[in-house]
Amino acid sequence: MQIDLIFKIAAIGILVAVFNQLLIRSGREEQALMTTLAGLVVVMMILVQEIGNLFSMMKSVFGF
């Protein structure tokens, strides 16, 4: 497993958490929620790409 993928996801999580706290403290709860959802979508897109790469590798290994 690639360690840089884990660091990338962790960095996105940290940035989203900081932005979320800043927006909540400034009274913008709706924007904080949207920031959290956007971070979740970005991480899910990264994971879907990696799962697609995994399935492609499995197809080439087993010859399907």
PDB file of C-alpha atoms in Angstrom:
ATOM      1  CA  MET A   1       0.000   0.000   0.000  1.00  0.00           C
ATOM      2  CA  GLN A   2       1.209   3.456  -0.814  1.00  0.00           C
ATOM      3  CA  ILE A   3       2.037   5.480   2.269  1.00  0.00           C
ATOM      4  CA  ASP A   4       1.645   8.787   0.398  1.00  0.00           C
ATOM      5  CA  LEU A   5      -2.033   7.990  -0.164  1.00  0.00           C
ATOM      6  CA  ILE A   6      -2.544   7.729   3.594  1.00  0.00           C
ATOM      7  CA  PHE A   7      -0.710  11.021   4.153  1.00  0.00           C
ATOM      8  CA  LYS A   8      -2.780  12.714   1.432  1.00  0.00           C
ATOM      9  CA  ILE A   9      -6.056  11.592   2.997  1.00  0.00           C
ATOM     10  CA  ALA A  10      -4.846  12.603   6.471  1.00  0.00           C
ATOM     11  CA  ALA A  11      -3.823  16.057   5.206  1.00  0.00           C
ATOM     12  CA  ILE A  12      -7.238  16.579   3.641  1.00  0.00           C
ATOM     13  CA  GLY A  13      -8.868  15.530   6.907  1.00  0.00           C
ATOM     14  CA  ILE A  14      -6.755  17.938   8.955  1.00  0.00           C
ATOM     15  CA  LEU A  15      -7.438  20.850   6.587  1.00  0.00           C
ATOM     16  CA  VAL A  16     -11.169  20.174   6.564  1.00  0.00           C
ATOM     17  CA  ALA A  17     -11.220  19.959  10.363  1.00  0.00           C
ATOM     18  CA  VAL A  18      -9.404  23.306  10.704  1.00  0.00           C
ATOM     19  CA  PHE A  19     -11.688  25.021   8.185  1.00  0.00           C
ATOM     20  CA  ASN A  20     -14.708  23.475   9.867  1.00  0.00           C
ATOM     21  CA  GLN A  21     -13.719  24.829  13.284  1.00  0.00           C
ATOM     22  CA  LEU A  22     -12.926  28.272  11.890  1.00  0.00           C
ATOM     23  CA  LEU A  23     -16.272  28.498  10.131  1.00  0.00           C
ATOM     24  CA  ILE A  24     -18.234  27.245  13.141  1.00  0.00           C
ATOM     25  CA  ARG A  25     -16.563  29.769  15.459  1.00  0.00           C
ATOM     26  CA  SER A  26     -17.374  32.584  13.043  1.00  0.00           C
ATOM     27  CA  GLY A  27     -21.045  31.554  13.024  1.00  0.00           C
ATOM     28  CA  ARG A  28     -21.205  30.013   9.550  1.00  0.00           C
ATOM     29  CA  GLU A  29     -22.444  26.532  10.344  1.00  0.00           C
ATOM     30  CA  GLU A  30     -23.925  25.940   6.875  1.00  0.00           C
ATOM     31  CA  GLN A  31     -20.638  26.685   5.158  1.00  0.00           C
ATOM     32  CA  ALA A  32     -18.833  24.487   7.674  1.00  0.00           C
ATOM     33  CA  LEU A  33     -21.134  21.610   6.781  1.00  0.00           C
ATOM     34  CA  MET A  34     -20.555  22.185   3.063  1.00  0.00           C
ATOM     35  CA  THR A  35     -16.789  22.232   3.627  1.00  0.00           C
ATOM     36  CA  THR A  36     -17.001  18.933   5.472  1.00  0.00           C
ATOM     37  CA  LEU A  37     -19.100  17.398   2.703  1.00  0.00           C
ATOM     38  CA  ALA A  38     -16.691  18.672   0.036  1.00  0.00           C
ATOM     39  CA  GLY A  39     -13.761  17.116   1.894  1.00  0.00           C
ATOM     40  CA  LEU A  40     -15.637  13.833   2.133  1.00  0.00           C
ATOM     41  CA  VAL A  41     -16.380  13.882  -1.599  1.00  0.00           C
ATOM     42  CA  VAL A  42     -12.717  14.555  -2.440  1.00  0.00           C
ATOM     43  CA  VAL A  43     -11.538  11.662  -0.262  1.00  0.00           C
ATOM     44  CA  MET A  44     -14.184   9.348  -1.702  1.00  0.00           C
ATOM     45  CA  MET A  45     -13.093  10.240  -5.252  1.00  0.00           C
ATOM     46  CA  ILE A  46      -9.482   9.409  -4.366  1.00  0.00           C
ATOM     47  CA  LEU A  47     -10.561   6.085  -2.874  1.00  0.00           C
ATOM     48  CA  VAL A  48     -12.743   5.179  -5.862  1.00  0.00           C
ATOM     49  CA  GLN A  49      -9.813   5.821  -8.207  1.00  0.00           C
ATOM     50  CA  GLU A  50      -7.556   3.609  -6.111  1.00  0.00           C
ATOM     51  CA  ILE A  51     -10.157   0.836  -5.983  1.00  0.00           C
ATOM     52  CA  GLY A  52     -10.490   1.084  -9.779  1.00  0.00           C
ATOM     53  CA  ASN A  53      -6.720   0.717 -10.087  1.00  0.00           C
ATOM     54  CA  LEU A  54      -6.870  -2.323  -7.799  1.00  0.00           C
ATOM     55  CA  PHE A  55      -9.539  -3.988  -9.947  1.00  0.00           C
ATOM     56  CA  SER A  56      -7.559  -3.245 -13.114  1.00  0.00           C
ATOM     57  CA  MET A  57      -4.490  -4.840 -11.585  1.00  0.00           C
ATOM     58  CA  MET A  58      -6.509  -7.877 -10.515  1.00  0.00           C
ATOM     59  CA  LYS A  59      -7.899  -8.247 -14.041  1.00  0.00           C
ATOM     60  CA  SER A  60      -4.410  -8.170 -15.521  1.00  0.00           C
ATOM     61  CA  VAL A  61      -3.067 -10.651 -12.959  1.00  0.00           C
ATOM     62  CA  PHE A  62      -5.836 -13.184 -13.507  1.00  0.00           C
ATOM     63  CA  GLY A  63      -6.186 -12.546 -17.241  1.00  0.00           C
ATOM     64  CA  PHE A  64      -9.822 -11.531 -17.467  1.00  0.00           C
TER      65      PHE A  64
END
